[in-house]
Coordinates of C-alpha atoms in Angstrom, one line a residue:
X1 CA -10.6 -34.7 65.0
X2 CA -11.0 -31.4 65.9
X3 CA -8.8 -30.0 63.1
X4 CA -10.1 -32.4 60.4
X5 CA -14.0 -30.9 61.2
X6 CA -12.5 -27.6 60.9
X7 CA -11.0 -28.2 57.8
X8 CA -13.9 -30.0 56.1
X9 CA -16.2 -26.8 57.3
X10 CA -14.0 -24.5 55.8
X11 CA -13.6 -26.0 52.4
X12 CA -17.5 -26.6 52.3
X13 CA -17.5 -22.8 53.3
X14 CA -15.5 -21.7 50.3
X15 CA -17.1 -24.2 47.6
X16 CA -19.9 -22.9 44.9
X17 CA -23.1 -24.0 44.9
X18 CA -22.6 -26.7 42.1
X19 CA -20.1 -28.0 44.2
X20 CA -22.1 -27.8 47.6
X21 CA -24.6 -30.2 46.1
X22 CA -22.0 -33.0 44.9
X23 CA -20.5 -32.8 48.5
X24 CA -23.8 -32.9 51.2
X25 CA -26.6 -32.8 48.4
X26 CA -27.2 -29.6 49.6
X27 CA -30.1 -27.5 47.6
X28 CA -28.4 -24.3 46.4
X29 CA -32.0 -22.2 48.0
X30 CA -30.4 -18.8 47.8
X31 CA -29.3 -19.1 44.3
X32 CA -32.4 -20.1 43.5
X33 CA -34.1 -17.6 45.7
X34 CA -32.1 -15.1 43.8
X35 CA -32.8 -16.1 40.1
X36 CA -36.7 -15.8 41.3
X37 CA -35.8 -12.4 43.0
X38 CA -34.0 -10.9 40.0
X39 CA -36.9 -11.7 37.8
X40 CA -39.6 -10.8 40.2
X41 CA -37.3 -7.1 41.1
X42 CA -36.9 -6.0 37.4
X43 CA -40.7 -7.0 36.5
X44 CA -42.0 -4.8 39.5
X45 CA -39.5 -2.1 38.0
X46 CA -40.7 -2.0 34.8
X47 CA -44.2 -2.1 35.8
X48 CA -43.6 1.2 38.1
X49 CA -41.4 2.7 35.7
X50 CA -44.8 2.7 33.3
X51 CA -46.5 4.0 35.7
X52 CA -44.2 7.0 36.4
X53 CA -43.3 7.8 33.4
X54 CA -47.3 8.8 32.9
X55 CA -46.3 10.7 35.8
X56 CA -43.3 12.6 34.6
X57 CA -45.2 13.0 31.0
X58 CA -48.6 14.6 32.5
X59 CA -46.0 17.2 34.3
X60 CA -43.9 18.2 31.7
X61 CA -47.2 19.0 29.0
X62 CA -49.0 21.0 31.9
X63 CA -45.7 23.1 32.5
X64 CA -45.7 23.3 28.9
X65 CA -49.3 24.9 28.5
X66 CA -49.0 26.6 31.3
X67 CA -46.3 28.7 29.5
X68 CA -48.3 28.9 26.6
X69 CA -51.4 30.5 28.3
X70 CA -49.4 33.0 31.0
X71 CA -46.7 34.1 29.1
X72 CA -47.4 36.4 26.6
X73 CA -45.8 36.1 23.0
X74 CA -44.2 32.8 23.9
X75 CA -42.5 31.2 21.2
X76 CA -42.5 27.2 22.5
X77 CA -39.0 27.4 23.0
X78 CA -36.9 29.1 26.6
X79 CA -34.4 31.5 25.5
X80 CA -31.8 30.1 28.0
X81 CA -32.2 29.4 31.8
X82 CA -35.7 31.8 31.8
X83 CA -38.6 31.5 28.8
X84 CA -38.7 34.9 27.5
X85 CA -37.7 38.4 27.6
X86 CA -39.2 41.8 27.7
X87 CA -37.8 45.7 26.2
X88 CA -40.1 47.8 26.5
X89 CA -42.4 49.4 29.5
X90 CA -45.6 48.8 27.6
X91 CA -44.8 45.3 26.9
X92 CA -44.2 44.9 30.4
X93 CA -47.4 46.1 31.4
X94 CA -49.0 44.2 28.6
X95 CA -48.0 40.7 29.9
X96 CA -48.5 41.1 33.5
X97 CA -52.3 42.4 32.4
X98 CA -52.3 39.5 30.0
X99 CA -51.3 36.7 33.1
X100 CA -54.5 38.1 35.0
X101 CA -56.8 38.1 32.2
X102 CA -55.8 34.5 31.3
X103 CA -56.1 33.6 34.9
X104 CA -59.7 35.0 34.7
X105 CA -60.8 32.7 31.6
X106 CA -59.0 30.0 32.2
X107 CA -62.2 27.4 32.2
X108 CA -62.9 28.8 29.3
X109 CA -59.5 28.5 27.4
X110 CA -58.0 25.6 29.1
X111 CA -57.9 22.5 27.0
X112 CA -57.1 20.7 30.0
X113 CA -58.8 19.0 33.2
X114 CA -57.7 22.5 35.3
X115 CA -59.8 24.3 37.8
X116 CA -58.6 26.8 40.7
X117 CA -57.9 26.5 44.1
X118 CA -60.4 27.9 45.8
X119 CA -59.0 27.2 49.2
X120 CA -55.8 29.1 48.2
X121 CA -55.2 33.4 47.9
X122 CA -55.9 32.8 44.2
X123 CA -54.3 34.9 41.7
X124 CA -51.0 37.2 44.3
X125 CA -49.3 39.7 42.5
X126 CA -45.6 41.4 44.7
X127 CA -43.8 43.8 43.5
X128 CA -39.9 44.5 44.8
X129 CA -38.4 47.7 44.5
X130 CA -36.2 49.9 46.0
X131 CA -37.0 52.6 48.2
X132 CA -37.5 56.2 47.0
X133 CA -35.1 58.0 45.1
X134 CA -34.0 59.7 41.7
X135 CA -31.7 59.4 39.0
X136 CA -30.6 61.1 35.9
X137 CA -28.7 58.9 33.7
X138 CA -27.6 62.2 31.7
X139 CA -25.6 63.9 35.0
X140 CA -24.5 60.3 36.0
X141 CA -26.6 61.0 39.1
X142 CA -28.4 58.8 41.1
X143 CA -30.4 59.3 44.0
X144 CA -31.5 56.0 45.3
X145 CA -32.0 53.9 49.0
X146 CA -30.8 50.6 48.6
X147 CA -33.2 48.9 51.2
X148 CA -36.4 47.3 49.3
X149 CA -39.5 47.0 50.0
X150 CA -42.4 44.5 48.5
X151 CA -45.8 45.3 47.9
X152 CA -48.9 42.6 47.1
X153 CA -52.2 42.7 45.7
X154 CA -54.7 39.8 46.0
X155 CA -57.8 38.3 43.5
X156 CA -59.8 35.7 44.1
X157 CA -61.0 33.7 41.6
X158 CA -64.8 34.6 42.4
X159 CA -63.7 38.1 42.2
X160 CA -62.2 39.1 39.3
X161 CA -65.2 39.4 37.3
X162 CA -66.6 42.5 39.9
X163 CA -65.8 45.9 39.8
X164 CA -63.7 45.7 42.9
X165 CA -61.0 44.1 41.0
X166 CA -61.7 46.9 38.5
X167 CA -60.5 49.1 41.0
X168 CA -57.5 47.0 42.0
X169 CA -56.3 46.9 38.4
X170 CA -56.9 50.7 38.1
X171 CA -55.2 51.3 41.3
X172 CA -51.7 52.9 41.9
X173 CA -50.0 49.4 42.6
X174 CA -49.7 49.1 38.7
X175 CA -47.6 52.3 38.3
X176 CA -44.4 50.4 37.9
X177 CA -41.1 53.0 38.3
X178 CA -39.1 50.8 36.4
X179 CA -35.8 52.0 37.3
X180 CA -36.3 50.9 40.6
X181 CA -38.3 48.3 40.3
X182 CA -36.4 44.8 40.8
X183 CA -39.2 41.9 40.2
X184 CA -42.5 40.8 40.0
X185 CA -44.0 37.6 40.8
X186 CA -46.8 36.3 39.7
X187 CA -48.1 33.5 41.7
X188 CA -51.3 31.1 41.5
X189 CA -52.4 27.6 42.2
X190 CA -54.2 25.1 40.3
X191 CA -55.2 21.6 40.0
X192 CA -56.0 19.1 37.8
X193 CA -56.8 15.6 37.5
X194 CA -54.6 12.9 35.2
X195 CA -57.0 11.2 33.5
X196 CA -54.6 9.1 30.9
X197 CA -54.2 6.9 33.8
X198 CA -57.3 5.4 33.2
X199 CA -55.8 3.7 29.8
X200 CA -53.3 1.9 31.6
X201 CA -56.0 0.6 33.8
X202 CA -54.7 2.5 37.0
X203 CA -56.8 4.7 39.3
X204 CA -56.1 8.5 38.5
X205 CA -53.9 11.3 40.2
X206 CA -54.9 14.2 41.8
X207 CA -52.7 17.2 41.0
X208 CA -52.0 21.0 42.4
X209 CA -50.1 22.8 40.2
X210 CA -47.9 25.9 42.1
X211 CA -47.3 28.1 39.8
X212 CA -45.0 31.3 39.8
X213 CA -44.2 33.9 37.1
X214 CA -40.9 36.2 37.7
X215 CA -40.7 39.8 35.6
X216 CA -36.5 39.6 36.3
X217 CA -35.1 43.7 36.3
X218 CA -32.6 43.3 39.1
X219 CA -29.9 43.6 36.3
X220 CA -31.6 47.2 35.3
X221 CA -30.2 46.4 31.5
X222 CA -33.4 47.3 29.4
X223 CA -34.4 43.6 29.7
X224 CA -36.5 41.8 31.8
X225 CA -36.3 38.0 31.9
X226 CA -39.5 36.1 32.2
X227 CA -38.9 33.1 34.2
X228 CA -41.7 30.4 34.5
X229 CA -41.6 27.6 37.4
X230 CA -44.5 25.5 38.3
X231 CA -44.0 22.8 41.8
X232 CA -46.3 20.0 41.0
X233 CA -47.7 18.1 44.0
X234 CA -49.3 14.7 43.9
X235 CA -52.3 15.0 45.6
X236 CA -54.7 12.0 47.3
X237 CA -58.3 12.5 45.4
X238 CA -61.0 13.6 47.8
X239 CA -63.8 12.3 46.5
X240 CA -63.8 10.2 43.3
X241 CA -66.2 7.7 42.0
X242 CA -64.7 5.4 39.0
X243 CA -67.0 2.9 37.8
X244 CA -65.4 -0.8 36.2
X245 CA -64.0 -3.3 37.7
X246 CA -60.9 -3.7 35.1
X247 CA -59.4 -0.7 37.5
X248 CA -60.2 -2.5 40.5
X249 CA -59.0 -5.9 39.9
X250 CA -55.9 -4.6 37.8
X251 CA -54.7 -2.6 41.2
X252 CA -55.4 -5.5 43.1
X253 CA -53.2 -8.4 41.1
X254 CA -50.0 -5.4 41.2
X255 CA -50.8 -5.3 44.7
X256 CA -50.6 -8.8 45.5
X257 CA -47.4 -9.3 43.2
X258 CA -45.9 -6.1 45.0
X259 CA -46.4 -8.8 48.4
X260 CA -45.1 -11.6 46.6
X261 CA -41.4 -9.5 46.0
X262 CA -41.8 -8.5 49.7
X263 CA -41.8 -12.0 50.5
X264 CA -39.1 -13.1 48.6
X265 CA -36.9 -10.1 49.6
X266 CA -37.6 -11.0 53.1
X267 CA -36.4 -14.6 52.8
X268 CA -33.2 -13.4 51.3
X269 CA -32.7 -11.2 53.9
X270 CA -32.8 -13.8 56.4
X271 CA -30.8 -16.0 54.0
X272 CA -27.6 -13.8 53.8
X273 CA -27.8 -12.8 57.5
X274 CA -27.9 -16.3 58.7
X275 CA -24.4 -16.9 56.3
X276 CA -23.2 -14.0 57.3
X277 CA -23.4 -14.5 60.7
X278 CA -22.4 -18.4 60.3
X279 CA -19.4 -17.2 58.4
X280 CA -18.4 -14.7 61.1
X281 CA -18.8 -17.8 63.6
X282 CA -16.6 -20.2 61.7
X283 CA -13.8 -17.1 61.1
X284 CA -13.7 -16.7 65.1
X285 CA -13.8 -20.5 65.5
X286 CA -10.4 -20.9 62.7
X287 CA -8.7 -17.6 64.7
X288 CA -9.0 -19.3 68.2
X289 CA -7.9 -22.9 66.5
X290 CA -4.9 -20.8 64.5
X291 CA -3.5 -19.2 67.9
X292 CA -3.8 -22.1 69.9
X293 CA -2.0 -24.4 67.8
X294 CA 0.5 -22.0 66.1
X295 CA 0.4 -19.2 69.1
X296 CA 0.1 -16.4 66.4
X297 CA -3.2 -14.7 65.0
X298 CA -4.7 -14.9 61.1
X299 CA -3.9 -11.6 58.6
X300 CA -6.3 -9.1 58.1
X301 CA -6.7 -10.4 54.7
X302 CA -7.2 -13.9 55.8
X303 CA -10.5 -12.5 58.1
X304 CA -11.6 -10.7 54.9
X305 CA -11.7 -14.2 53.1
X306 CA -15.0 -15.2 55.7
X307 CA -16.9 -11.2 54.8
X308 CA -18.6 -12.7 51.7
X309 CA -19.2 -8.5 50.2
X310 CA -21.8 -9.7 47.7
X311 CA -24.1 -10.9 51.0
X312 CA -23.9 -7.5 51.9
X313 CA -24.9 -6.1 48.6
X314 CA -27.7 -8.3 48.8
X315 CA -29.3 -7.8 52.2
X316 CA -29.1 -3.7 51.0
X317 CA -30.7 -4.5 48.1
X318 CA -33.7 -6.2 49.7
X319 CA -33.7 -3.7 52.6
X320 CA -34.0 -1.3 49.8
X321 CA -36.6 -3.5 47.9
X322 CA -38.8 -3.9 50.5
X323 CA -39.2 -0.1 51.8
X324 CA -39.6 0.9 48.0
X325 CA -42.5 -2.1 47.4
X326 CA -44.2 -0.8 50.8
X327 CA -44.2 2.8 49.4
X328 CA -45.0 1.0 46.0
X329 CA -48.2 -0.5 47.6
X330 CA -49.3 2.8 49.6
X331 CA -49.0 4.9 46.2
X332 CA -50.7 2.3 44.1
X333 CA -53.9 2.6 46.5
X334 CA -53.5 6.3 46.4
X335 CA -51.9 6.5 50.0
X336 CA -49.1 8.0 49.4
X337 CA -47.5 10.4 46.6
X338 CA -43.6 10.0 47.0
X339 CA -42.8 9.1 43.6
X340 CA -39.2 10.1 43.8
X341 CA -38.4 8.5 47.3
X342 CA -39.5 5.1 45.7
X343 CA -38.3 5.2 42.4
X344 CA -34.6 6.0 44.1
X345 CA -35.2 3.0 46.4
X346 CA -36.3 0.9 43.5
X347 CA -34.0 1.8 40.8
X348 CA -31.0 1.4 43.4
X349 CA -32.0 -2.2 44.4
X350 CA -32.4 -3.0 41.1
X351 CA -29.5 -1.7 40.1
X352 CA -27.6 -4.0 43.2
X353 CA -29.5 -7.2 42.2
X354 CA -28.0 -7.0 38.4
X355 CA -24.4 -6.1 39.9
X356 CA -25.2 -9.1 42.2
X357 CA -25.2 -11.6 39.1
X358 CA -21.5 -11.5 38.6
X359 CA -21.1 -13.0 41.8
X360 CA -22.2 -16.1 40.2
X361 CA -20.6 -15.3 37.1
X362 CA -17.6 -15.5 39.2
X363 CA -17.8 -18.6 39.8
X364 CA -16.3 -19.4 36.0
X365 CA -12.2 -18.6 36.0
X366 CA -12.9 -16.9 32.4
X367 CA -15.8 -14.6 33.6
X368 CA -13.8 -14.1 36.8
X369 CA -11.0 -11.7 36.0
X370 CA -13.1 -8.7 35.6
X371 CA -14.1 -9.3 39.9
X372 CA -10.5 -10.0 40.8
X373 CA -9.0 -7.1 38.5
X374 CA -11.5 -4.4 39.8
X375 CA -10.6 -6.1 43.2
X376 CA -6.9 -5.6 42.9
X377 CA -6.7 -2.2 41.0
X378 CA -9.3 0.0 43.3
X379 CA -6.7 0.9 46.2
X380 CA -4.6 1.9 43.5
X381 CA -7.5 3.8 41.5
X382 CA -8.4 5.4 44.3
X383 CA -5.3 6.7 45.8
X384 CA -4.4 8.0 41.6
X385 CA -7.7 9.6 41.6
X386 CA -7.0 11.5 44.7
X387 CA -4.3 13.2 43.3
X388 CA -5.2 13.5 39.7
X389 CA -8.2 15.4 41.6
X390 CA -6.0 18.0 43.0
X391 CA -5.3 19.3 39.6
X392 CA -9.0 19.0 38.2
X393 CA -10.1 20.9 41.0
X394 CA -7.3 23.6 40.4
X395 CA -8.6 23.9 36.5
X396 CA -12.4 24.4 37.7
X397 CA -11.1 27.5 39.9
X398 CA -9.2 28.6 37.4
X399 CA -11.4 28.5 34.3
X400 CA -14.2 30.0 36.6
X401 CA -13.2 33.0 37.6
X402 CA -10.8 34.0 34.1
X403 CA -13.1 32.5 31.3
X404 CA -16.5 33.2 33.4
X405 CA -17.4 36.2 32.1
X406 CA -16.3 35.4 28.0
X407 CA -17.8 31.9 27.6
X408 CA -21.2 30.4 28.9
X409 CA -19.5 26.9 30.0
X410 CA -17.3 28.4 32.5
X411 CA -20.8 30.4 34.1
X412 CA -20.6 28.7 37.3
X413 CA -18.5 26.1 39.1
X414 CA -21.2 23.2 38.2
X415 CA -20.9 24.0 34.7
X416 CA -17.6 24.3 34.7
X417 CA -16.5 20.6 36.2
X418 CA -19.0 19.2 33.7
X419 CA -17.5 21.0 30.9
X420 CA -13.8 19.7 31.8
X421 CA -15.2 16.4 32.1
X422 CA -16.5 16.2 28.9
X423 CA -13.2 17.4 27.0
X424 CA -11.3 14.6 29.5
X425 CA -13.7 12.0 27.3
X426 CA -13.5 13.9 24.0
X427 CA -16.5 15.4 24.4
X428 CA -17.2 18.9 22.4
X429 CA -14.1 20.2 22.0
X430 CA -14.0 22.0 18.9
X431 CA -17.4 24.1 20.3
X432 CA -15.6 24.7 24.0
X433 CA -13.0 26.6 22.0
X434 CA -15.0 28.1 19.3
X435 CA -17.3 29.9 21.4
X436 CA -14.9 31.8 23.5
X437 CA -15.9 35.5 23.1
X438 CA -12.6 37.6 21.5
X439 CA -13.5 40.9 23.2
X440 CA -10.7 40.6 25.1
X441 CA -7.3 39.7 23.5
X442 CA -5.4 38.6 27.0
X443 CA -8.0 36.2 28.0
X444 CA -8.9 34.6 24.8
X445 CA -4.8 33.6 24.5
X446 CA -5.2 32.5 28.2
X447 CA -8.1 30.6 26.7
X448 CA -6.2 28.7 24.5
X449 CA -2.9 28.0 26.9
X450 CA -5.7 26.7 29.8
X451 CA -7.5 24.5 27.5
X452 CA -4.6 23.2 25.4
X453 CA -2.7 22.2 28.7
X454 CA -5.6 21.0 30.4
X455 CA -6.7 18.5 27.2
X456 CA -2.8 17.6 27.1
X457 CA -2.5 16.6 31.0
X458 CA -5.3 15.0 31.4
X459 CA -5.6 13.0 28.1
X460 CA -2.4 12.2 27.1
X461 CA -0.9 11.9 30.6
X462 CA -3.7 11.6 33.8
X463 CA -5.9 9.1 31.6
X464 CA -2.9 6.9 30.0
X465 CA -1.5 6.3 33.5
X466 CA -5.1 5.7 34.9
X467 CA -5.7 3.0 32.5
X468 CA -1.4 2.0 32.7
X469 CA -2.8 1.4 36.5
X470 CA -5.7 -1.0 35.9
X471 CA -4.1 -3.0 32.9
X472 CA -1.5 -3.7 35.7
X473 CA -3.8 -5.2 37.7
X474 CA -5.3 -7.1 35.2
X475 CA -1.5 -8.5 33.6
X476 CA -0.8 -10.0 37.7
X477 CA -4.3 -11.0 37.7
X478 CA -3.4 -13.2 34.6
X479 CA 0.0 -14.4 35.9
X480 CA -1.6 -15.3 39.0
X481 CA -4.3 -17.6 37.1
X482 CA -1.1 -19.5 35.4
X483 CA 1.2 -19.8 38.4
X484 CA -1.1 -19.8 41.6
X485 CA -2.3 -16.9 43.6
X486 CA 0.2 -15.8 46.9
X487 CA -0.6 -18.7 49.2
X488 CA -1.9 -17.0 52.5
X489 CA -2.0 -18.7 55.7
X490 CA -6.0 -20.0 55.5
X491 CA -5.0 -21.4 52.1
X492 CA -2.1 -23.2 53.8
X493 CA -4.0 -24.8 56.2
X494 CA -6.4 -25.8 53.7
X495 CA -4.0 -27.4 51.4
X496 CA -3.3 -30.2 52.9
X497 CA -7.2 -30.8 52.9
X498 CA -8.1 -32.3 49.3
X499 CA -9.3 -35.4 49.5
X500 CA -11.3 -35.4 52.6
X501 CA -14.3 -36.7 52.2
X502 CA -18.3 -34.5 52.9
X503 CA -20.9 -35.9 54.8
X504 CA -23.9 -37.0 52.7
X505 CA -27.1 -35.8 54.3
X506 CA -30.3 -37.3 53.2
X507 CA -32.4 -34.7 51.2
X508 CA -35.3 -36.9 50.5
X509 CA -37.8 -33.9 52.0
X510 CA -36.0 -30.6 50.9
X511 CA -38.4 -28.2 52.1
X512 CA -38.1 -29.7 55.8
X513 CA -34.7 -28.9 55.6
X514 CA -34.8 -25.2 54.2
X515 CA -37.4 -24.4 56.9

């Protein structure tokens, strides 16, 4: 008796939902839990994914005229990594003059809702230069102290229409000995207010705009690059009156939703624990059976069978769900302004949910194969890519420090891996091998051996034997289907177990039973 209850709880263990039902008229609640879940999950993602994207828009088009108003003689368009370039001393002076005088009008210039931070240093001007010292380019002589030292000057907004920041501008701090001077920075905050919000019936953001301005001369090459950065923060309004109740009642029904995936996400939770930890129950009950009637313990791979992995991917998920919905909820009513933290959480669990779906595709031997061949082939995969790693990682260091200085893909070691990657997909090959410089006849023949052997190996070789690895898989996979998967000892006990017959259980009030 003993054995037979065993048996028929481990078969009703391993059955599908469908087949659940036929046996003890079981209501499948999870997969129906997690039908309502996906749909609920993606809707709340889209909705916030709206919403941010007004966000990441507002940003980018204040970063934008910022560089339009502060940088002098900008042409819309960064010249590489920095926004523009200077060559002469008068155009240098001409654009850190023109920064502060924008600064000064800015109210009356700005298109935009942009006002300065009064509780701030407003407008901070520090120079970087090296200590005292001469040099004659002519001789090849330099005399020249290698320690620097940074000097700032300060204008308030309220100020800069006085004559005491007359006399700051006329003062000896803008005497600029350029071939010792390293940098300037520019820096000054300002805030603004997102008013396109309002059209997509949400309550407005508050923003403060950091803003810094970098004259670059460390090189000391007769060109100074202008780089632009501006740190946005995502500020809680002070004081804001917004008159219509659309807004109101709007945040409140996205609120309420935003409880409503909580909810769910909270009953799957406790859904997928309670199997989990009724699967781990009726593993320990089947090893204590199995080694007092055969005196010998289960495989590892037989334990494994009871770890259902897409229960796990689940309860993440909705652990995920729910912190990114709280933060959701806080930023929606203007609490809180981490915008990144909670579109990671969101977009992740989302992400999980969807890969969730082929459990149940699963479920179907044709949809099936992809599961059990990225099942089989990912020890393999991973111990190939190990290797294959090994020699990647050898042509990164390699094409770094030969073909650095002669071609802008091989800058820095980031660039670098990305640029391999892309000629191990096919990616821009004819450009990686056109824009070599030829200044140097050695290297540009290096050029061409490193980046012929490298698209050889790894194409022809590294790649056929990575995919030679997974079609493997997927040919035993096949066999398997047609002539039975290896019979392990759980399945052995089971076999024997066909036709017993599955309690009926009465189901005429479902909802008693789920609760």
């Amino acid at each position: 008796l003993k054995e037979t209850a065993l048996k028929e709880d481990l078969k009703f263990y391993f059955m599908n939902p469908c087949e659940k039902y036929r046996a003890r008229r079981q209501i499948p609640w999870k997969l129906a839990l997690q039908i309502l879940k996906i749909l609920m999950v993606t809707t709340q993602l889209i909705f916030f994914g709206l919403s941010n994207q007004l966000v990441v828009s507002f940003k980018e088009e204040n970063t934008i005229a910022f560089k339009h108003l502060f940088l002098r003689g900008y042409s819309g368009v960064d010249e590489d990594d920095y926004s523009c370039s200077i060559y002469t001393q008068q155009d240098a002076y001409d654009s850190i003059f023109y920064v502060i005088n924008q600064y000064k009008q800015l109210k009356n210039i700005s298109l935009g809702t942009l006002g300065y931070d009064h509780e701030g240093s407003g407008l901070k001007i520090c120079k970087q230069q090296y200590k005292k010292g001469t040099m004659l380019s002519s001789n090849d002589t330099l005399n020249i102290d290698v320690s620097t030292e940074t000097e700032c000057i300060f204008f308030k907004p309220q100020e800069l229409a006085g004559k005491k920041a007359e006399l700051k501008l006329n003062s000896s701090f803008f005497n600029l000995e350029f071939y010792r001077l390293i940098q300037v920075d520019i820096s000054f905050k300002l805030k603004g207010i997102a008013l396109q919000t309002i059209h997509a019936r949400e309550l407005p953001d508050c923003y403060a705009f950091q803003n810094t301005i970098t004259f670059n001369n460390r090189a000391h090459s007769g060109k100074i690059k202008v780089y632009f950065d501006s740190d946005t923060d995502i500020q809680e309004c002070k004081d804001w009156h917004i008159f219509g109740s659309v807004l109101q009642k709007n945040t409140q029904y996205i609120l309420v939703f935003d409880g409503f995936v909580i909810l769910s996400c909270f009953a799957s939770l406790i859904l997928c624990t309670r199997s989990i930890v009724l699967a781990l129950r009726l593993q320990k009950r089947f090893a204590n059976f199995f080694l007092e009637k055969y005196k010998r313990h289960i495989c590892h791979a037989d334990r494994l069978e009871f770890i259902n992995g897409w229960y796990v991917l689940v309860i993440i998920s909705d652990v995920m769900t729910i912190i990114g919905s709280i933060l959701k909820m806080e930023i929606k009513a203007k609490n809180l302004t981490s915008y990144d933290v909670c579109s990671i959480l969101l977009g992740t669990s989302t992400l999980f949910v969807w890969v969730g779906v082929i459990r149940y595709l699963g479920y179907f031997q044709t949809y099936n194969v992809l599961i059990l061949t990225m099942q089989a082939s990912l020890p393999k995969v991973l111990r190939f890519c190990c290797c294959a790693g090994m020699i990647y990682l050898g042509y990164t260091f390699c094409g770094w420090i030969v073909l650095g200085p002669y071609h802008e893909k091989f800058e820095d070691l980031n660039t670098v891996a990305e640029c391999l990657f892309s000629l191990v997909n096919g990616d821009d090959m004819f450009a990686t091998f056109a824009e070599i410089q030829q200044k140097s006849m050695l290297v540009w023949v290096f050029s061409r051996l490193y980046l012929y052997s490298f698209i050889s190996l790894f194409i022809y070789m590294i790649l056929s034997l990575f995919i030679a690895l997974i079609t493997d898989s997927y040919d035993t996979i096949k066999k398997y289907q047609q002539s039975g998967f290896p019979v392990t000892d759980l399945h052995e006990f089971l076999k024997d177990h066909s036709s017993v017959g599955f309690r009926k259980e009465r189901t005429s009030m479902p909802f008693i039973c789920c609760c």
